[in-house]
mmCIF file of C-alpha atoms in Angstrom:
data_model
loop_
_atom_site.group_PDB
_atom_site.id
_atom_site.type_symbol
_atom_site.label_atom_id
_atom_site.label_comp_id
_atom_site.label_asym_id
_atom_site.label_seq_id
_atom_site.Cartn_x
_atom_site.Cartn_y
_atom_site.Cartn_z
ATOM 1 C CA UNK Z 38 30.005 -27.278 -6.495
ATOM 2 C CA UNK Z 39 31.672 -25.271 -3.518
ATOM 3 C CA UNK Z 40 29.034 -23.311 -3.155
ATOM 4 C CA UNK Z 41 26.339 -26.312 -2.988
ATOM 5 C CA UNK Z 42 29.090 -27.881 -0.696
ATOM 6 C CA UNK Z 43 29.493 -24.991 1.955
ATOM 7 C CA UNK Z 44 25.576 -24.938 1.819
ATOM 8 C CA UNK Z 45 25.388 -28.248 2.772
ATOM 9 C CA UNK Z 46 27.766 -28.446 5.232
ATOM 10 C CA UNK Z 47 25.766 -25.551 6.995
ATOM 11 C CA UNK Z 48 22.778 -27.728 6.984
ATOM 12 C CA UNK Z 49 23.714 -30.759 8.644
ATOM 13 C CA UNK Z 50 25.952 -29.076 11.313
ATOM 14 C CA UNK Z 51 23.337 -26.702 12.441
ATOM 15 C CA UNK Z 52 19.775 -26.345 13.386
ATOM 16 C CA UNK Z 53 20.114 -22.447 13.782
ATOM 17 C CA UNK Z 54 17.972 -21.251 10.328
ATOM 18 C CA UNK Z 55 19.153 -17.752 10.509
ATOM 19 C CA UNK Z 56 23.050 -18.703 10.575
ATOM 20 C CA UNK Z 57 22.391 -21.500 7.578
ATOM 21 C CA UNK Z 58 20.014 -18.896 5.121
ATOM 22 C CA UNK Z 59 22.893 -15.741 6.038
ATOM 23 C CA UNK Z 60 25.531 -18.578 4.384
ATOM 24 C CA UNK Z 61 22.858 -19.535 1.740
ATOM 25 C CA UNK Z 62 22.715 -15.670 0.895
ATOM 26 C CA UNK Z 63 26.768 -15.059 1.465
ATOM 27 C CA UNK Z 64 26.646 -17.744 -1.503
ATOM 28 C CA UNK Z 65 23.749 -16.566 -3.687
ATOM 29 C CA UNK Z 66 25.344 -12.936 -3.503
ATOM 30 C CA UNK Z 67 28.727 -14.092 -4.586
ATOM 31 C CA UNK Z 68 27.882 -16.756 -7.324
ATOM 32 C CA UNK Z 69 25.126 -15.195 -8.759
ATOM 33 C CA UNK Z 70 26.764 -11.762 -8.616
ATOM 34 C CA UNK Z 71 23.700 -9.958 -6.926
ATOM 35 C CA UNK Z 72 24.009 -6.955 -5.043
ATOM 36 C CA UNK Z 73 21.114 -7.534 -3.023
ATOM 37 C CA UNK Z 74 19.744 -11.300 -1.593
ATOM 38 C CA UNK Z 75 16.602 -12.087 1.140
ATOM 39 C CA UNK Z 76 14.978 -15.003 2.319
ATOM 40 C CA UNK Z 77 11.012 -13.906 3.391
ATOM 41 C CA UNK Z 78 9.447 -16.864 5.301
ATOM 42 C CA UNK Z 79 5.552 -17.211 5.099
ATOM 43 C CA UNK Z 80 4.097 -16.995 8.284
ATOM 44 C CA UNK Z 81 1.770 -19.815 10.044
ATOM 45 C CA UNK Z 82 -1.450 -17.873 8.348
ATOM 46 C CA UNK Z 83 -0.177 -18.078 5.157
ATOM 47 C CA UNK Z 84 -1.197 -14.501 4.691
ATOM 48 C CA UNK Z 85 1.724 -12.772 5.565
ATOM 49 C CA UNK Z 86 5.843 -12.947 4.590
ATOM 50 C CA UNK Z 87 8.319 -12.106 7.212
ATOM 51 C CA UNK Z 88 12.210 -11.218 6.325
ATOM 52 C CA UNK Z 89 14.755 -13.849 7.920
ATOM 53 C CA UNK Z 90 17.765 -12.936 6.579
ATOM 54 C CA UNK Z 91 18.881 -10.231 4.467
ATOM 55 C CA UNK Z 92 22.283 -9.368 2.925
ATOM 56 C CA UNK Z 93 23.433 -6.365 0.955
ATOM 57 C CA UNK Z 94 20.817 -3.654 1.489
ATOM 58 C CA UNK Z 95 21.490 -0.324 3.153
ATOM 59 C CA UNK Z 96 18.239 -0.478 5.427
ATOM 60 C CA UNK Z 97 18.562 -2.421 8.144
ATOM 61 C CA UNK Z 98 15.491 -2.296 9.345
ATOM 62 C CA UNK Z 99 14.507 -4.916 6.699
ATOM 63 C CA UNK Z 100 14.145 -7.120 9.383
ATOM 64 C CA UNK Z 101 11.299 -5.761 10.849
ATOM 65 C CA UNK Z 102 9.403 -5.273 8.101
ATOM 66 C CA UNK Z 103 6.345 -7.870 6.658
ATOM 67 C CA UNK Z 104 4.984 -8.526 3.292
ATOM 68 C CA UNK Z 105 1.164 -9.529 2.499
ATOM 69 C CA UNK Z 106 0.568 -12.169 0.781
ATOM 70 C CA UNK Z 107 -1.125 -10.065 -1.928
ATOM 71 C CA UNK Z 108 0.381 -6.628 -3.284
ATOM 72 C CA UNK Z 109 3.886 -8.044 -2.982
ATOM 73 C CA UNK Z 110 6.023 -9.555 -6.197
ATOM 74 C CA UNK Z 111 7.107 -12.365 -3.373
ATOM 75 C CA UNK Z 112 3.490 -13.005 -2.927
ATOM 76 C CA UNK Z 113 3.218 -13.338 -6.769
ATOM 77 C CA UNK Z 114 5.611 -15.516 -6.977
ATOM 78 C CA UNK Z 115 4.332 -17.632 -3.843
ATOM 79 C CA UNK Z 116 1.382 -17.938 -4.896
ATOM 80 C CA UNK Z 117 1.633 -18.721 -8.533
ATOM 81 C CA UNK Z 118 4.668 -20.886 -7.441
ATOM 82 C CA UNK Z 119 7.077 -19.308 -10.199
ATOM 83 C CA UNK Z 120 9.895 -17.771 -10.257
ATOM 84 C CA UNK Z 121 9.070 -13.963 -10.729
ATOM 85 C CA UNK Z 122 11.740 -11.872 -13.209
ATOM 86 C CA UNK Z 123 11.106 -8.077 -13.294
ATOM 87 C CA UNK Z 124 14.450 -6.757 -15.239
ATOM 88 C CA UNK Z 125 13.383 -3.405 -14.984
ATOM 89 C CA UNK Z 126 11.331 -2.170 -11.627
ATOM 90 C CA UNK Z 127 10.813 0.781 -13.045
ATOM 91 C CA UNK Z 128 7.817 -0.706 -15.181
ATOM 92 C CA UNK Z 129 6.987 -1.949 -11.985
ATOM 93 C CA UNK Z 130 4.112 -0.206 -9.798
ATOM 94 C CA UNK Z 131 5.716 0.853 -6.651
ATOM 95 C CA UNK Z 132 2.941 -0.764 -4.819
ATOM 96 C CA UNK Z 133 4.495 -4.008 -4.970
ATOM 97 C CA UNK Z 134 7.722 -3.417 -3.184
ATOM 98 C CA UNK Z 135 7.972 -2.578 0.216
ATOM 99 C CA UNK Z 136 8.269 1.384 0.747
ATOM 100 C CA UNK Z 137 11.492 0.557 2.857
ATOM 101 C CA UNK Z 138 13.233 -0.362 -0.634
ATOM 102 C CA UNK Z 139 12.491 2.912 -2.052
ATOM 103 C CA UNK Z 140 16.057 4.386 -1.456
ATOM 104 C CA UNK Z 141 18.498 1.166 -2.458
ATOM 105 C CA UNK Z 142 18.293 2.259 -6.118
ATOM 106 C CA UNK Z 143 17.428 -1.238 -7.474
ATOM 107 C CA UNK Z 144 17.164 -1.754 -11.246
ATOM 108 C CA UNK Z 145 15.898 -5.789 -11.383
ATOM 109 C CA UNK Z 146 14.663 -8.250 -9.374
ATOM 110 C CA UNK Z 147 14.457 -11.879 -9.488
ATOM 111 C CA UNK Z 148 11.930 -13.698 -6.579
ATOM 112 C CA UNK Z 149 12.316 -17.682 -6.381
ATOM 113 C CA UNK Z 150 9.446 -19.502 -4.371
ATOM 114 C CA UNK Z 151 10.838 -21.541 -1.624
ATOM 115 C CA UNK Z 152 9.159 -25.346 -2.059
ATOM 116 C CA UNK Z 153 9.631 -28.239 -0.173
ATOM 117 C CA UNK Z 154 7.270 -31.276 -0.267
ATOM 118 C CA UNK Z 155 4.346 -29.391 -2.288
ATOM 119 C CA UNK Z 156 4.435 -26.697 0.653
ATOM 120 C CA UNK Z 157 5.752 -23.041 -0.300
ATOM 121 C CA UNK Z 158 8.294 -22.180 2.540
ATOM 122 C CA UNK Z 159 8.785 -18.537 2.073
ATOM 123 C CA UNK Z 160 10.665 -16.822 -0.989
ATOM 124 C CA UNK Z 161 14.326 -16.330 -2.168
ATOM 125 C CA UNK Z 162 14.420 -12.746 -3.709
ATOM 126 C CA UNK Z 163 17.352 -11.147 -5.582
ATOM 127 C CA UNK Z 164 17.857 -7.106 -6.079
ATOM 128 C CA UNK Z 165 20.667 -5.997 -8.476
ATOM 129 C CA UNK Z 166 21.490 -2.191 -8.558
ATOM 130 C CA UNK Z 167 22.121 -2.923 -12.447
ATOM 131 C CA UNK Z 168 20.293 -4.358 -15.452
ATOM 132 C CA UNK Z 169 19.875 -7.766 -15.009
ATOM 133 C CA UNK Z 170 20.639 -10.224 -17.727
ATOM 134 C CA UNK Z 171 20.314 -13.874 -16.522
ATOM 135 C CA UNK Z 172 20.912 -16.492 -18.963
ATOM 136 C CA UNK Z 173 19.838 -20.498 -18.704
ATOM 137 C CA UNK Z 174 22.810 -21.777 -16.323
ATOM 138 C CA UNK Z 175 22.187 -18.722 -14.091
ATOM 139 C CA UNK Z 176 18.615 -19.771 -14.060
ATOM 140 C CA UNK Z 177 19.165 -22.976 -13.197
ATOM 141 C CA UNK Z 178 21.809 -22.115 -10.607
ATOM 142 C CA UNK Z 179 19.471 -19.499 -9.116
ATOM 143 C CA UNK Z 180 16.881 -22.608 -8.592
ATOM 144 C CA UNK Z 181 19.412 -25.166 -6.709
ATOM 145 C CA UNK Z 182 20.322 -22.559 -4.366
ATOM 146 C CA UNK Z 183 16.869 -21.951 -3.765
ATOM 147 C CA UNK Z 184 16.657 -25.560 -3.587
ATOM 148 C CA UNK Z 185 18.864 -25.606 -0.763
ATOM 149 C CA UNK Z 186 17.462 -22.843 0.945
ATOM 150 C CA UNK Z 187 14.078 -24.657 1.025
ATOM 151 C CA UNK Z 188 15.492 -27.727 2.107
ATOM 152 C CA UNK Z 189 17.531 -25.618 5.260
ATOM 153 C CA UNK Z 190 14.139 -24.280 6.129
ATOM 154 C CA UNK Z 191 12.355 -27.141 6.329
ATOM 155 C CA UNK Z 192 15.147 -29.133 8.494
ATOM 156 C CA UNK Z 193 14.981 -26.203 10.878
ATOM 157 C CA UNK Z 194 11.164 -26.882 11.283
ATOM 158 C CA UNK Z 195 10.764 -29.791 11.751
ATOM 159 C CA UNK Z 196 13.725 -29.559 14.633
ATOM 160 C CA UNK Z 197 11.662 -26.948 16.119
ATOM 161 C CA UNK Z 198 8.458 -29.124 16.230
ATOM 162 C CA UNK Z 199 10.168 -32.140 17.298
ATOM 163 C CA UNK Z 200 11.719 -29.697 20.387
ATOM 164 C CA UNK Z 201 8.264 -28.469 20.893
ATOM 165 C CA UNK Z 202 6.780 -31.795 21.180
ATOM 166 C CA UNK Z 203 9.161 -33.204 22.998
ATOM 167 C CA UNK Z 204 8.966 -30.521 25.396
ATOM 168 C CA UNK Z 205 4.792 -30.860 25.132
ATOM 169 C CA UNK Z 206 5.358 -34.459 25.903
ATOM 170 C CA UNK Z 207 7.817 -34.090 28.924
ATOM 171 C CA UNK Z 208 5.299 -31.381 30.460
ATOM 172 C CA UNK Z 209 2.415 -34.353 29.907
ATOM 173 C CA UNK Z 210 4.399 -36.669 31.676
ATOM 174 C CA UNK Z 211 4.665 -35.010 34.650
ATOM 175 C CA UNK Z 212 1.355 -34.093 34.731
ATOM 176 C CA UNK Z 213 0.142 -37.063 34.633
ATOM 177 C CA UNK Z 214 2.949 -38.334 37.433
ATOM 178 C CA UNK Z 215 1.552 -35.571 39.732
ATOM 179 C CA UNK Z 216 -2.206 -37.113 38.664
ATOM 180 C CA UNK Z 217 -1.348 -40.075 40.143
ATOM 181 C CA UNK Z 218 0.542 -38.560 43.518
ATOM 182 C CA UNK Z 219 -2.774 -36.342 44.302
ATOM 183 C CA UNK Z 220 -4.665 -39.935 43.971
ATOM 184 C CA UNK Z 221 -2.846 -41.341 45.832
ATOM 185 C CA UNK Z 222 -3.209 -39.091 48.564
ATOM 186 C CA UNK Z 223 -6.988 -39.207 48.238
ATOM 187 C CA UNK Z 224 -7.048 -42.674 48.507
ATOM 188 C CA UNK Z 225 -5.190 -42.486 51.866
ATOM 189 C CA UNK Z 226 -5.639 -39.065 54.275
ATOM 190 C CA UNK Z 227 -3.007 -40.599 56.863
ATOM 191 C CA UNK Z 228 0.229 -40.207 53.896
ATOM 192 C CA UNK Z 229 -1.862 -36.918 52.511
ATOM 193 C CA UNK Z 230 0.812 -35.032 50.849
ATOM 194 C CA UNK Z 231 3.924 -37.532 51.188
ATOM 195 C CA UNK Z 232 4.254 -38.185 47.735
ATOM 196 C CA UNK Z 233 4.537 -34.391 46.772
ATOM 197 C CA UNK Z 234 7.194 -34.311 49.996
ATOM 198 C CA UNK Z 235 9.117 -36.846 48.618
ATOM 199 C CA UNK Z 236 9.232 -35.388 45.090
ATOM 200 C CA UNK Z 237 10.112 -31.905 46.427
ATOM 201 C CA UNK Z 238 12.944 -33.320 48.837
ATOM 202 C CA UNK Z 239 14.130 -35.675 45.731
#
């Protein structure tokens, strides 16, 4: 309930994604006693994933680095919209995880799809240097924090749209001010240009 609480908190005091997911991770790692948490967002294609926020690895040029769609266990679980449990990677083919992973050692993985309204987001995914053994509560647990994370993602999008509109809108408005000023001006030669003057001087 702390957890949840501290998540939440992040949420509504802050529009800044990256700070909210590194407290959504800070909280996966130490609840769900991961070694290893990131947050891969799906990018406006829908083809690709890119890495948002990362917390216990030893590369950190994680960052950097993008997922398709298909070849990935995060695309698996995106587009299946699943959770994805591989307790042992070794049975895994090495394919599916980036090559940047190949020296952290990691023994399991657990990838949550991030979905709000119907939409997949992006993907929680969990790396654990030992054996994994999750059990139902941990399972459940696992899905409210991804839940959250979801939910921080999609607030932080829609902020960012409503800026961008806004901004869109503003730059439409003044556009169509300075419409009016030029026809003004072709209306009457004699105050050619007065309008602009005025503006500029204002």
């Amino acid at each position: 309930l702390t957890a949840l609480r501290i998540i939440d908190q992040a949420i509504t005091s802050s529009f800044d994604m990256r700070f909210t997911l590194d407290i959504v991770l800070s909280q996966v790692i130490t609840q769900l006693q991961v070694d290893a948490a990131a947050i891969l967002l799906l990018d406006v294609t829908g083809q690709s994933f890119e890495y948002e926020a990362a917390r216990g690895f030893r590369t950190p040029v994680l960052h950097s680095t993008r997922l398709g769609l298909t070849g990935s266990l995060a695309g698996r679980g995106a587009t299946e919209q699943r959770s994805v449990p591989i307790l042992d990677l070794k049975e895994v083919s090495d394919k599916l995880l980036p090559p940047i992973l190949a020296g952290e050692n990691f023994a399991s993985y657990y990838g949550v799809p991030l979905i709000t309204k119907g939409k997949v987001q992006g993907v929680l995914e969990l790396f654990h240097r030992m054996p994994l053994l999750p059990y139902p509560e941990w399972v459940d647990f696992l899905e409210t924090l991804a839940g959250q994370a979801a939910i921080a993602i999609d607030n932080s999008t829609l902020f960012k749209n409503l800026q961008r509109s806004n901004f869109d809108l503003e730059h439409a408005y003044d556009a169509t001010i300075e419409g009016w000023s030029h026809a003004l001006d072709l209306r009457d030669r004699e105050t050619e240009g007065h309008t602009l003057r005025v503006t500029e001087m204002a």
